[in-house]
Coordinates of C-alpha atoms and ligand atoms in Angstrom, one line a residue:
M1 CA -19.8 -9.3 6.6
F2 CA -19.2 -6.1 4.7
H3 CA -22.1 -4.0 3.5
L4 CA -22.7 -1.9 0.4
Y5 CA -25.2 0.9 0.4
G6 CA -27.8 1.3 -2.3
L7 CA -28.1 -1.1 -5.1
F8 CA -26.3 -4.0 -3.6
D9 CA -28.0 -3.9 -0.3
A10 CA -30.6 -6.5 -0.9
K11 CA -28.2 -8.9 -2.5
L12 CA -25.8 -8.6 0.4
R13 CA -28.6 -8.8 3.0
A14 CA -29.3 -12.3 1.5
F15 CA -25.7 -13.3 2.0
D16 CA -25.8 -11.7 5.4
T17 CA -28.8 -13.7 6.4
F18 CA -27.3 -17.0 5.3
A19 CA -24.2 -16.1 7.2
Y20 CA -26.5 -15.3 10.2
I21 CA -28.3 -18.7 9.9
Y22 CA -25.0 -20.4 9.6
E23 CA -23.6 -18.6 12.7
T24 CA -26.8 -19.1 14.8
K25 CA -27.5 -22.8 14.1
N26 CA -28.3 -23.2 17.8
T27 CA -30.6 -20.3 18.3
K28 CA -34.3 -20.7 19.1
T29 CA -36.6 -21.9 16.3
T30 CA -38.5 -18.6 16.0
D31 CA -35.3 -16.8 15.3
M32 CA -34.5 -19.4 12.8
K33 CA -37.9 -19.0 11.0
R34 CA -37.5 -15.3 10.9
A35 CA -34.1 -15.6 9.4
I36 CA -35.2 -18.0 6.8
L37 CA -38.1 -15.8 5.8
T38 CA -35.8 -12.8 5.5
A39 CA -33.4 -14.8 3.4
I40 CA -36.2 -15.9 1.0
M41 CA -37.4 -12.3 0.6
A42 CA -33.9 -11.0 0.1
L43 CA -33.2 -13.7 -2.5
A44 CA -36.5 -12.7 -4.3
L45 CA -35.0 -9.2 -4.6
Y46 CA -31.7 -10.6 -5.8
P47 CA -32.2 -10.3 -9.6
F48 CA -33.2 -6.6 -9.2
A49 CA -30.3 -5.9 -6.8
S50 CA -27.8 -7.4 -9.1
A51 CA -28.7 -4.9 -11.9
Q52 CA -25.7 -3.0 -13.2
M53 CA -24.5 -0.2 -10.9
K54 CA -24.9 3.3 -12.5
V55 CA -22.6 6.1 -11.4
E56 CA -22.3 9.6 -12.6
V57 CA -18.9 11.3 -12.6
K58 CA -19.0 15.1 -13.0
I59 CA -15.8 16.8 -13.9
D60 CA -15.2 20.6 -13.6
T61 CA -13.0 21.2 -16.6
A62 CA -12.5 24.9 -15.9
P63 CA -11.9 25.3 -12.2
E64 CA -11.0 28.7 -10.8
N65 CA -7.5 28.7 -9.3
G66 CA -6.8 25.2 -10.6
Q67 CA -4.3 23.5 -8.4
V68 CA -1.4 21.7 -10.1
I69 CA -0.8 18.1 -9.0
P70 CA 2.9 18.2 -8.2
K71 CA 4.7 15.4 -9.9
E72 CA 6.3 14.6 -6.6
I73 CA 3.0 13.0 -5.5
Y74 CA 4.3 10.1 -7.6
G75 CA 7.5 9.9 -5.6
Q76 CA 9.4 6.7 -4.8
F77 CA 11.4 5.4 -1.8
A78 CA 14.5 3.1 -1.9
E79 CA 15.9 1.8 1.3
H80 CA 18.8 -0.5 2.1
L81 CA 16.4 -3.1 3.1
G82 CA 16.2 -6.7 1.8
S83 CA 16.8 -6.7 -1.9
C84 CA 15.5 -3.2 -2.7
I85 CA 19.0 -1.8 -3.5
Y86 CA 21.1 -4.9 -3.9
G87 CA 19.5 -7.1 -6.5
G88 CA 16.7 -4.7 -7.1
L89 CA 18.3 -1.6 -8.4
W90 CA 22.0 -2.4 -8.2
V91 CA 23.8 -5.6 -9.3
G92 CA 27.2 -4.0 -9.8
P93 CA 29.1 -3.5 -13.1
E94 CA 30.7 -7.0 -12.9
S95 CA 27.3 -8.7 -12.8
E96 CA 26.2 -11.1 -15.5
I97 CA 22.7 -9.5 -15.2
P98 CA 22.5 -6.9 -18.0
N99 CA 23.3 -3.6 -16.4
V100 CA 24.3 0.0 -17.1
N101 CA 27.3 0.9 -14.8
G102 CA 26.0 -1.5 -12.2
Y103 CA 22.2 -0.5 -12.4
R104 CA 20.1 -3.4 -13.7
K105 CA 18.9 -2.5 -17.1
D106 CA 15.5 -4.1 -17.0
V107 CA 14.6 -2.1 -13.8
L108 CA 16.2 1.1 -15.2
D109 CA 14.1 0.9 -18.4
A110 CA 10.9 0.2 -16.4
L111 CA 11.6 3.2 -14.1
I112 CA 12.3 5.5 -17.0
E113 CA 8.9 4.6 -18.4
L114 CA 7.3 5.3 -15.1
K115 CA 8.6 8.9 -15.0
V116 CA 9.9 8.8 -11.4
P117 CA 10.0 12.4 -10.2
V118 CA 11.8 12.0 -6.8
M119 CA 13.5 9.2 -4.9
R120 CA 14.0 9.0 -1.2
W121 CA 17.2 7.2 0.1
P122 CA 18.9 5.6 2.1
G123 CA 16.0 5.0 4.5
G124 CA 13.7 4.6 6.4
C125 CA 15.1 3.3 9.6
F126 CA 18.3 2.5 7.9
A127 CA 19.0 6.2 7.4
D128 CA 19.5 6.8 11.1
E129 CA 22.3 4.2 11.3
Y130 CA 23.9 5.1 8.0
H131 CA 27.3 6.9 7.9
W132 CA 27.8 8.3 4.5
R133 CA 31.6 8.2 4.6
D134 CA 31.3 4.3 4.6
G135 CA 29.8 4.5 1.1
I136 CA 32.3 6.6 -0.8
G137 CA 35.7 5.8 -2.4
P138 CA 36.9 2.6 -4.1
R139 CA 34.2 0.0 -3.5
E140 CA 36.6 -2.7 -2.5
N141 CA 37.8 -0.5 0.4
R142 CA 34.4 0.3 1.8
P143 CA 33.7 -1.1 5.3
R144 CA 31.1 -3.8 5.8
M145 CA 28.4 -3.2 8.5
V146 CA 25.4 -5.0 9.9
N147 CA 22.0 -3.7 8.9
N148 CA 20.5 -3.9 12.3
N149 CA 17.1 -2.7 11.3
W150 CA 16.5 -5.2 8.6
G151 CA 17.4 -8.8 9.3
G152 CA 21.0 -8.3 10.4
T153 CA 22.1 -8.6 6.8
V154 CA 25.7 -7.6 6.0
E155 CA 25.8 -4.3 4.1
D156 CA 28.9 -3.9 2.0
N157 CA 28.3 -0.2 1.2
S158 CA 28.9 -0.8 -2.5
F159 CA 25.9 1.4 -3.2
G160 CA 26.6 4.8 -1.7
T161 CA 26.2 8.5 -2.4
H162 CA 27.7 8.4 -5.9
E163 CA 25.7 5.4 -6.9
F164 CA 22.5 6.9 -5.7
L165 CA 23.0 10.4 -7.1
N166 CA 24.1 9.1 -10.4
L167 CA 21.0 6.9 -10.6
C168 CA 18.8 9.9 -10.0
E169 CA 20.6 11.6 -12.9
L170 CA 20.0 8.6 -15.1
L171 CA 16.3 8.6 -14.2
G172 CA 16.0 12.4 -14.3
C173 CA 14.5 12.5 -10.8
E174 CA 15.2 14.7 -7.8
P175 CA 17.2 13.0 -5.0
Y176 CA 15.7 13.1 -1.5
I177 CA 18.4 12.4 1.0
S178 CA 17.3 11.1 4.4
G179 CA 19.9 12.3 6.9
N180 CA 21.1 10.5 10.0
V181 CA 20.0 12.4 13.2
G182 CA 19.4 9.3 15.4
S183 CA 23.0 8.0 15.6
G184 CA 24.9 10.6 13.6
T185 CA 26.2 14.1 14.4
V186 CA 25.5 17.6 13.2
E187 CA 28.9 17.7 11.6
E188 CA 28.4 14.5 9.8
L189 CA 25.2 15.6 8.2
A190 CA 26.6 19.1 7.4
K191 CA 29.6 17.6 5.7
W192 CA 27.5 15.2 3.7
V193 CA 25.5 18.2 2.3
E194 CA 28.8 19.9 1.5
Y195 CA 30.2 16.8 -0.2
M196 CA 27.2 16.4 -2.4
T197 CA 26.6 20.0 -3.4
A198 CA 29.7 22.3 -2.9
A199 CA 31.7 23.3 -6.0
D200 CA 34.8 24.1 -3.9
G201 CA 36.4 23.3 -0.6
P202 CA 37.7 20.2 1.2
M203 CA 34.5 18.1 0.7
A204 CA 34.4 19.1 -3.0
R205 CA 38.0 18.0 -3.4
L206 CA 37.3 14.7 -1.7
R207 CA 34.3 14.1 -4.1
A208 CA 36.5 14.9 -7.1
E209 CA 39.1 12.4 -5.9
N210 CA 36.3 9.9 -5.9
G211 CA 35.5 10.6 -9.5
R212 CA 32.9 13.4 -9.5
V213 CA 34.1 16.9 -10.1
E214 CA 30.8 18.7 -10.7
P215 CA 28.6 18.9 -7.6
W216 CA 25.2 17.3 -7.8
K217 CA 22.0 19.3 -7.3
V218 CA 20.3 17.9 -4.2
K219 CA 17.0 19.5 -3.3
Y220 CA 15.3 17.5 -0.6
L221 CA 17.0 16.8 2.7
G222 CA 15.2 14.9 5.4
V223 CA 16.5 15.7 8.9
G224 CA 16.0 12.3 10.5
N225 CA 13.3 9.6 9.9
E226 CA 10.7 8.4 12.3
S227 CA 12.5 10.2 15.1
W228 CA 9.7 9.1 17.4
G229 CA 10.7 5.4 16.8
C230 CA 13.6 3.8 15.0
G231 CA 15.1 7.2 14.4
G232 CA 15.9 7.8 18.1
N233 CA 12.7 7.2 20.2
M234 CA 12.5 10.9 20.8
L235 CA 9.7 13.0 22.2
P236 CA 8.5 15.7 19.8
E237 CA 9.7 18.6 22.1
Y238 CA 13.3 17.1 22.0
Y239 CA 13.2 16.3 18.3
S240 CA 12.0 19.8 17.3
H241 CA 14.9 21.4 19.2
L242 CA 17.4 19.0 17.6
Y243 CA 15.9 19.7 14.2
R244 CA 16.5 23.4 14.7
R245 CA 20.1 22.8 15.5
Y246 CA 20.8 20.2 12.7
Q247 CA 19.2 22.3 10.0
T248 CA 21.3 25.3 10.9
Y249 CA 24.5 23.7 9.6
C250 CA 23.0 22.2 6.4
R251 CA 23.9 25.0 4.1
D252 CA 23.1 26.0 0.5
Y253 CA 26.3 25.7 -1.5
S254 CA 27.2 26.8 -5.0
G255 CA 23.6 27.8 -6.0
N256 CA 22.1 24.6 -4.6
Q257 CA 19.0 25.3 -2.5
L258 CA 18.0 22.8 0.1
Y259 CA 14.4 22.0 0.9
K260 CA 14.5 20.8 4.5
V261 CA 12.0 18.2 5.8
A262 CA 11.4 17.6 9.5
S263 CA 10.7 14.0 10.5
G264 CA 7.0 13.9 11.0
A265 CA 4.3 11.9 12.6
T266 CA 2.9 8.5 11.9
D267 CA -0.8 8.1 11.3
Y268 CA -2.9 9.6 14.1
D269 CA -0.1 11.2 16.1
Y270 CA -1.5 14.7 15.7
N271 CA 0.4 15.9 18.8
W272 CA 3.7 15.3 17.0
T273 CA 2.7 17.6 14.1
E274 CA 1.4 20.2 16.5
V275 CA 4.6 20.3 18.6
L276 CA 6.8 20.6 15.5
M277 CA 4.7 23.4 14.0
K278 CA 4.7 25.2 17.3
N279 CA 8.4 24.7 18.1
I280 CA 10.0 24.9 14.6
G281 CA 7.6 27.4 13.0
N282 CA 7.5 28.1 9.3
N283 CA 10.9 29.7 8.7
L284 CA 13.3 26.8 9.5
M285 CA 11.6 24.0 7.6
H286 CA 10.1 23.7 4.2
G287 CA 8.2 20.5 4.8
V288 CA 7.1 18.1 7.5
S289 CA 6.6 14.5 6.8
L290 CA 3.9 11.9 7.6
H291 CA 3.8 8.1 7.3
Y292 CA 0.7 6.1 6.8
Y293 CA 0.7 2.4 5.9
T294 CA -2.3 0.3 4.8
V295 CA -1.7 -2.4 7.4
K296 CA -4.2 -4.4 9.4
G297 CA -2.3 -3.8 12.6
W298 CA 1.3 -3.8 13.9
E299 CA 0.9 -6.7 16.2
G300 CA 0.6 -10.3 15.0
S301 CA 0.0 -11.3 11.4
K302 CA -0.6 -8.6 8.8
G303 CA -2.3 -11.1 6.5
S304 CA -1.0 -12.6 3.3
A305 CA -0.4 -10.4 0.3
T306 CA -1.9 -13.0 -2.1
V307 CA -4.3 -15.2 0.0
F308 CA -7.2 -13.2 1.4
T309 CA -10.9 -13.3 1.7
D310 CA -13.3 -10.8 0.0
Q311 CA -13.8 -9.4 3.4
E312 CA -10.1 -8.8 3.9
Y313 CA -10.0 -7.2 0.4
Y314 CA -12.6 -4.6 1.4
N315 CA -11.0 -4.1 4.8
T316 CA -7.7 -3.2 3.1
L317 CA -9.3 -0.7 0.8
A318 CA -11.3 0.9 3.7
K319 CA -8.0 1.2 5.6
A320 CA -6.3 2.7 2.6
V321 CA -8.9 5.5 2.2
G322 CA -8.6 6.1 5.9
V323 CA -5.6 8.2 4.9
E324 CA -8.0 11.0 3.9
P325 CA -9.2 12.1 7.3
V326 CA -5.6 11.7 8.6
I327 CA -4.3 14.1 6.0
I328 CA -7.2 16.5 6.6
R329 CA -6.4 16.6 10.4
H330 CA -2.7 17.1 10.0
I331 CA -3.3 19.8 7.5
G332 CA -5.8 21.4 9.9
I333 CA -3.1 21.6 12.6
M334 CA -0.6 23.0 10.1
D335 CA -3.2 25.6 9.0
Q336 CA -3.5 26.9 12.6
Y337 CA 0.3 27.6 12.9
D338 CA 1.0 28.4 9.2
P339 CA -2.0 29.9 7.6
E340 CA 0.2 31.2 4.7
K341 CA 1.0 27.6 3.8
K342 CA 4.7 28.0 3.8
V343 CA 5.3 24.6 5.2
D344 CA 4.4 21.6 3.0
L345 CA 3.1 18.2 4.1
L346 CA 5.0 15.3 2.6
L347 CA 3.6 11.8 2.9
D348 CA 7.0 10.3 2.4
E349 CA 6.1 6.7 3.3
W350 CA 2.8 5.0 2.3
G351 CA 1.5 1.8 0.9
T352 CA 0.4 -1.7 1.8
W353 CA 2.2 -3.8 4.4
F354 CA 1.4 -7.5 4.5
D355 CA 3.3 -10.6 5.9
V356 CA 6.4 -11.5 4.0
E357 CA 6.2 -14.2 1.3
P358 CA 6.6 -17.6 3.0
G359 CA 10.2 -18.8 3.0
T360 CA 11.7 -15.3 2.7
N361 CA 13.6 -13.4 5.4
P362 CA 11.1 -11.8 7.8
G363 CA 13.4 -8.8 8.0
H364 CA 13.3 -8.2 4.3
L365 CA 9.7 -7.3 3.8
F366 CA 9.3 -9.0 0.4
Q367 CA 5.7 -9.2 -0.5
Q368 CA 3.8 -10.0 -3.7
N369 CA 1.5 -7.5 -5.3
T370 CA -2.0 -8.3 -6.6
M371 CA -5.0 -6.4 -8.0
R372 CA -5.8 -5.4 -4.4
D373 CA -2.6 -3.4 -4.3
A374 CA -3.5 -1.8 -7.6
M375 CA -6.8 -0.7 -6.1
V376 CA -5.0 0.7 -3.0
A377 CA -2.7 2.7 -5.2
A378 CA -5.5 4.1 -7.3
L379 CA -7.7 5.1 -4.4
S380 CA -4.7 6.6 -2.5
L381 CA -3.6 8.7 -5.5
N382 CA -7.1 9.9 -6.0
I383 CA -7.1 11.2 -2.5
F384 CA -3.6 12.8 -2.7
H385 CA -4.8 14.8 -5.8
K386 CA -7.3 16.6 -3.7
Y387 CA -5.0 18.0 -1.1
T388 CA -2.1 19.3 -3.1
E389 CA -2.5 22.8 -1.8
R390 CA -0.6 21.5 1.2
L391 CA 0.4 17.9 0.3
K392 CA 3.3 18.3 -2.0
M393 CA 5.0 14.9 -2.1
A394 CA 4.1 11.3 -1.5
N395 CA 6.6 8.4 -1.6
I396 CA 5.3 4.9 -2.0
A397 CA 7.2 2.3 0.0
Q398 CA 9.2 0.9 -1.8
I399 CA 10.5 1.0 -5.3
A400 CA 11.8 -2.6 -5.6
N401 CA 11.3 -5.9 -3.7
V402 CA 10.0 -4.3 -0.5
L403 CA 6.4 -3.8 0.6
Q404 CA 4.2 -2.3 -2.2
S405 CA 6.8 -2.4 -4.9
M406 CA 6.9 -1.2 -8.5
V407 CA 9.1 -4.1 -9.6
L408 CA 10.1 -7.5 -8.1
T409 CA 13.3 -9.2 -9.1
Q410 CA 14.7 -12.7 -8.7
G411 CA 18.2 -13.3 -10.2
D412 CA 18.0 -12.0 -13.7
K413 CA 14.2 -12.0 -13.8
M414 CA 12.0 -9.0 -13.2
V415 CA 8.2 -8.4 -13.1
L416 CA 6.2 -5.3 -13.2
T417 CA 3.6 -5.3 -10.4
P418 CA 0.0 -4.3 -10.7
T419 CA 1.0 -1.2 -8.6
Y420 CA 3.6 -0.4 -11.3
H421 CA 0.9 -0.5 -13.9
T422 CA -1.3 1.8 -11.9
F423 CA 1.5 4.3 -11.4
R424 CA 2.3 4.2 -15.1
M425 CA -1.4 4.7 -16.1
Y426 CA -1.6 7.6 -13.6
N427 CA 1.6 9.4 -14.5
V428 CA -0.3 11.5 -17.0
H429 CA -1.5 13.5 -14.0
Q430 CA 2.0 14.6 -13.0
D431 CA 2.2 18.4 -13.1
A432 CA -1.3 18.7 -14.6
T433 CA -4.1 20.9 -13.3
Y434 CA -6.4 19.0 -11.0
L435 CA -10.0 19.0 -12.2
P436 CA -12.4 18.7 -9.2
T437 CA -14.4 15.6 -9.7
G438 CA -17.7 14.5 -8.1
C439 CA -18.9 10.9 -8.1
D440 CA -22.3 9.7 -6.8
S441 CA -20.9 6.2 -6.1
P442 CA -22.5 3.9 -3.5
K443 CA -20.2 3.1 -0.6
F444 CA -19.2 -0.1 1.1
V445 CA -18.7 -0.3 4.8
D446 CA -16.1 -2.8 6.1
E447 CA -15.9 -4.9 9.2
L448 CA -14.8 -2.0 11.3
E449 CA -17.6 0.2 9.9
R450 CA -15.2 2.2 7.8
E451 CA -16.6 3.5 4.5
C452 CA -15.1 3.4 1.0
P453 CA -16.5 4.4 -2.4
V454 CA -17.3 1.5 -4.7
V455 CA -16.5 3.7 -7.7
D456 CA -14.0 6.5 -7.6
A457 CA -12.6 8.9 -10.1
T458 CA -9.9 11.6 -10.6
A459 CA -9.1 13.9 -13.5
S460 CA -6.6 16.5 -14.7
R461 CA -5.8 18.7 -17.6
N462 CA -2.2 18.9 -18.9
Q463 CA -0.4 21.9 -20.3
E464 CA -1.5 20.9 -23.9
G465 CA -5.1 21.0 -22.8
T466 CA -5.6 17.2 -22.9
V467 CA -7.9 15.9 -20.2
H468 CA -7.1 12.6 -18.4
V469 CA -9.8 10.8 -16.5
T470 CA -9.0 7.8 -14.3
L471 CA -11.8 5.6 -13.0
T472 CA -11.7 2.9 -10.4
N473 CA -14.3 0.2 -9.8
T474 CA -13.4 -1.6 -6.6
S475 CA -16.3 -4.0 -6.6
L476 CA -15.2 -7.6 -6.9
D477 CA -18.3 -8.7 -8.8
E478 CA -20.3 -5.8 -10.1
T479 CA -19.8 -4.1 -13.4
A480 CA -20.6 -0.4 -13.5
E481 CA -22.0 1.9 -16.1
I482 CA -20.2 5.2 -15.6
T483 CA -21.5 8.4 -17.1
V484 CA -18.6 10.9 -17.4
D485 CA -19.9 14.4 -17.6
L486 CA -17.3 16.8 -18.7
G487 CA -19.8 19.7 -18.7
T488 CA -18.9 20.7 -22.2
A489 CA -20.1 20.1 -25.7
G490 CA -18.5 16.9 -26.7
G491 CA -15.1 15.4 -26.2
K492 CA -13.1 12.9 -28.2
V493 CA -11.6 9.9 -26.4
T494 CA -8.2 9.5 -28.1
A495 CA -6.9 6.6 -26.0
A496 CA -8.2 4.3 -23.3
E497 CA -6.6 1.6 -21.2
V498 CA -7.9 -0.8 -18.6
L499 CA -6.1 -2.7 -15.8
T500 CA -8.1 -5.6 -14.6
S501 CA -7.8 -9.4 -14.1
G502 CA -10.0 -12.4 -13.7
D503 CA -9.3 -12.8 -10.1
V504 CA -8.3 -10.2 -7.5
H505 CA -5.6 -12.6 -6.2
D506 CA -3.8 -12.5 -9.6
Y507 CA -0.3 -11.3 -9.6
N508 CA 2.7 -11.3 -11.9
A509 CA 5.0 -14.2 -11.0
F510 CA 8.6 -14.7 -12.3
D511 CA 7.4 -17.6 -14.4
K512 CA 4.1 -15.8 -15.4
P513 CA 5.1 -12.1 -15.6
E514 CA 2.2 -10.8 -17.6
V515 CA -0.9 -12.0 -15.8
V516 CA -1.9 -8.5 -14.8
K517 CA -1.2 -5.8 -17.3
P518 CA -3.1 -2.9 -18.9
V519 CA -4.7 -3.4 -22.3
E520 CA -6.6 -1.2 -24.7
F521 CA -10.1 -0.4 -23.6
K522 CA -13.0 -0.1 -26.0
D523 CA -16.2 -0.5 -24.1
F524 CA -17.2 3.2 -24.1
K525 CA -19.1 5.5 -26.3
V526 CA -19.5 9.3 -26.5
K527 CA -23.1 10.4 -26.3
G528 CA -23.6 14.1 -26.8
D529 CA -21.4 15.7 -24.1
K530 CA -21.1 12.6 -22.0
I531 CA -18.9 9.5 -22.2
I532 CA -20.6 6.3 -21.2
V533 CA -18.1 3.7 -19.9
K534 CA -18.9 0.1 -19.1
M535 CA -16.5 -0.7 -16.4
P536 CA -15.7 -4.3 -15.5
A537 CA -15.6 -5.3 -11.9
M538 CA -12.3 -4.6 -10.1
S539 CA -10.8 -2.4 -12.8
I540 CA -9.0 0.8 -13.3
I541 CA -9.6 2.7 -16.5
S542 CA -7.8 5.7 -18.0
L543 CA -9.3 7.9 -20.7
T544 CA -7.5 10.5 -22.7
V545 CA -9.9 13.1 -23.8
E546 CA -9.5 16.0 -26.2
I547 CA -12.2 18.6 -25.6
Ligands
LIG1 O1 9.4 1.2 4.8 C1 9.8 0.3 5.8 C2 10.0 1.1 7.1 O2 8.8 1.6 7.6 C3 10.9 2.3 7.1 O3 12.2 1.9 7.2 C4 10.5 3.0 8.3 O4 10.7 4.4 8.2 C5 9.0 2.7 8.4 O5 8.7 2.3 9.7

């Protein structure tokens, strides 16, 4: 059983006790009597315990040295994996599915609305087996290859460098290229950078022959991906030396300035970060990456994306907020070696990871997306907002049809996921000043004794002075009365939205695409200098406030 502190304790103790009676049917009679008595007492307290939860959210609207939330915290990741690229983003110009130069129009429109700031490509694990020359020139001449990492699917390379960089231009986002270190060469990566960014020279001429005269601007360059695993099974000492060598030949051409990212640790591998910081230092890399997935465990079943118990719901959220101590500890190591904070931390893969949908290719990582995913997204983004002094980018995995996606597609159909809606509601925080927020929420403790706030909040102020407050109530059955204290005389709520649903298992299916979507929210009032919000259970609310 999971536990909530505070108000819900008695109520849950009643449930606990019944579970205890149930589990201990064969225990001695005295134990049984004691258990029944406790249950009766707990049930007597039940009406009081089920009173509405009250939480105060205090927002510092005038912080000293206010930290800007980099828009890149809302980054995306698109890998040649399952139908993320083919079918998800790209259908080709000949397709009957409405498209703009081969990019599917419905997805394009949805992503423009989302304000995608940066997109990482072509992997993931795929990146370390990708040879960029296979993906340039006339599409009909491009070689076919086997995608060894992801289901052995045949990759026809029809989506390559031009298709990716032109997509970024259409979306107005920064490209983040993941370079091949695992199975590539220094020369191959160096020439790729030249091909994309040089105004003149042999690579620029080749690019022009392929239809693009002007170089693209490419800022972010990942030097390998998961080099401790699918990117070459290296040890950190070896990788850090290889990184130093590879990055040397990745030049800044024609005014383009590369931001070089070393392939970082996964989860709790603090030694990887330490060795990289020690061996690479703070002059040869701009950022070091980190990957953290909300996954039950890597062995065996990861649980269904749509069929889960209440307990599993709380376990997932507790695992998601477990990213906070992980970020803190990696930052702590970076602080030791780089007190001037010249090297950034980039969480360039994160999100939920469940079993694939029944009947789909196990190598394609296609999973549905419920209100539980929306909660994971909200709680995670709230945490990222707090560490942006060092954490400068985060890329949710992945943008379409893979893991915790923004959109899911099937043929000509597309749905926006609850995670998409969360990202859309949160995009007001991009490049806004973070407003430190305190919240006296009770906490729940999951099966593994991990804690997670029941109610959580984040806030920012944009350049026009508008304040955005985003509130999350993770409780499956308790409404909450939230007092938002802006510490100022009054404030006018000019817009409010809520994302919730009748059932946490709800999702947007291709034949029912609008089950979960945000709607206008009205259940709040301004009382003096406070905003009182009546939050439904399992909801995310955004408030736009003029103060
Ligand atoms: O996002 C799916 C995979 O997860 C990526 O390819 C890899 O980098 C990570 O292990």
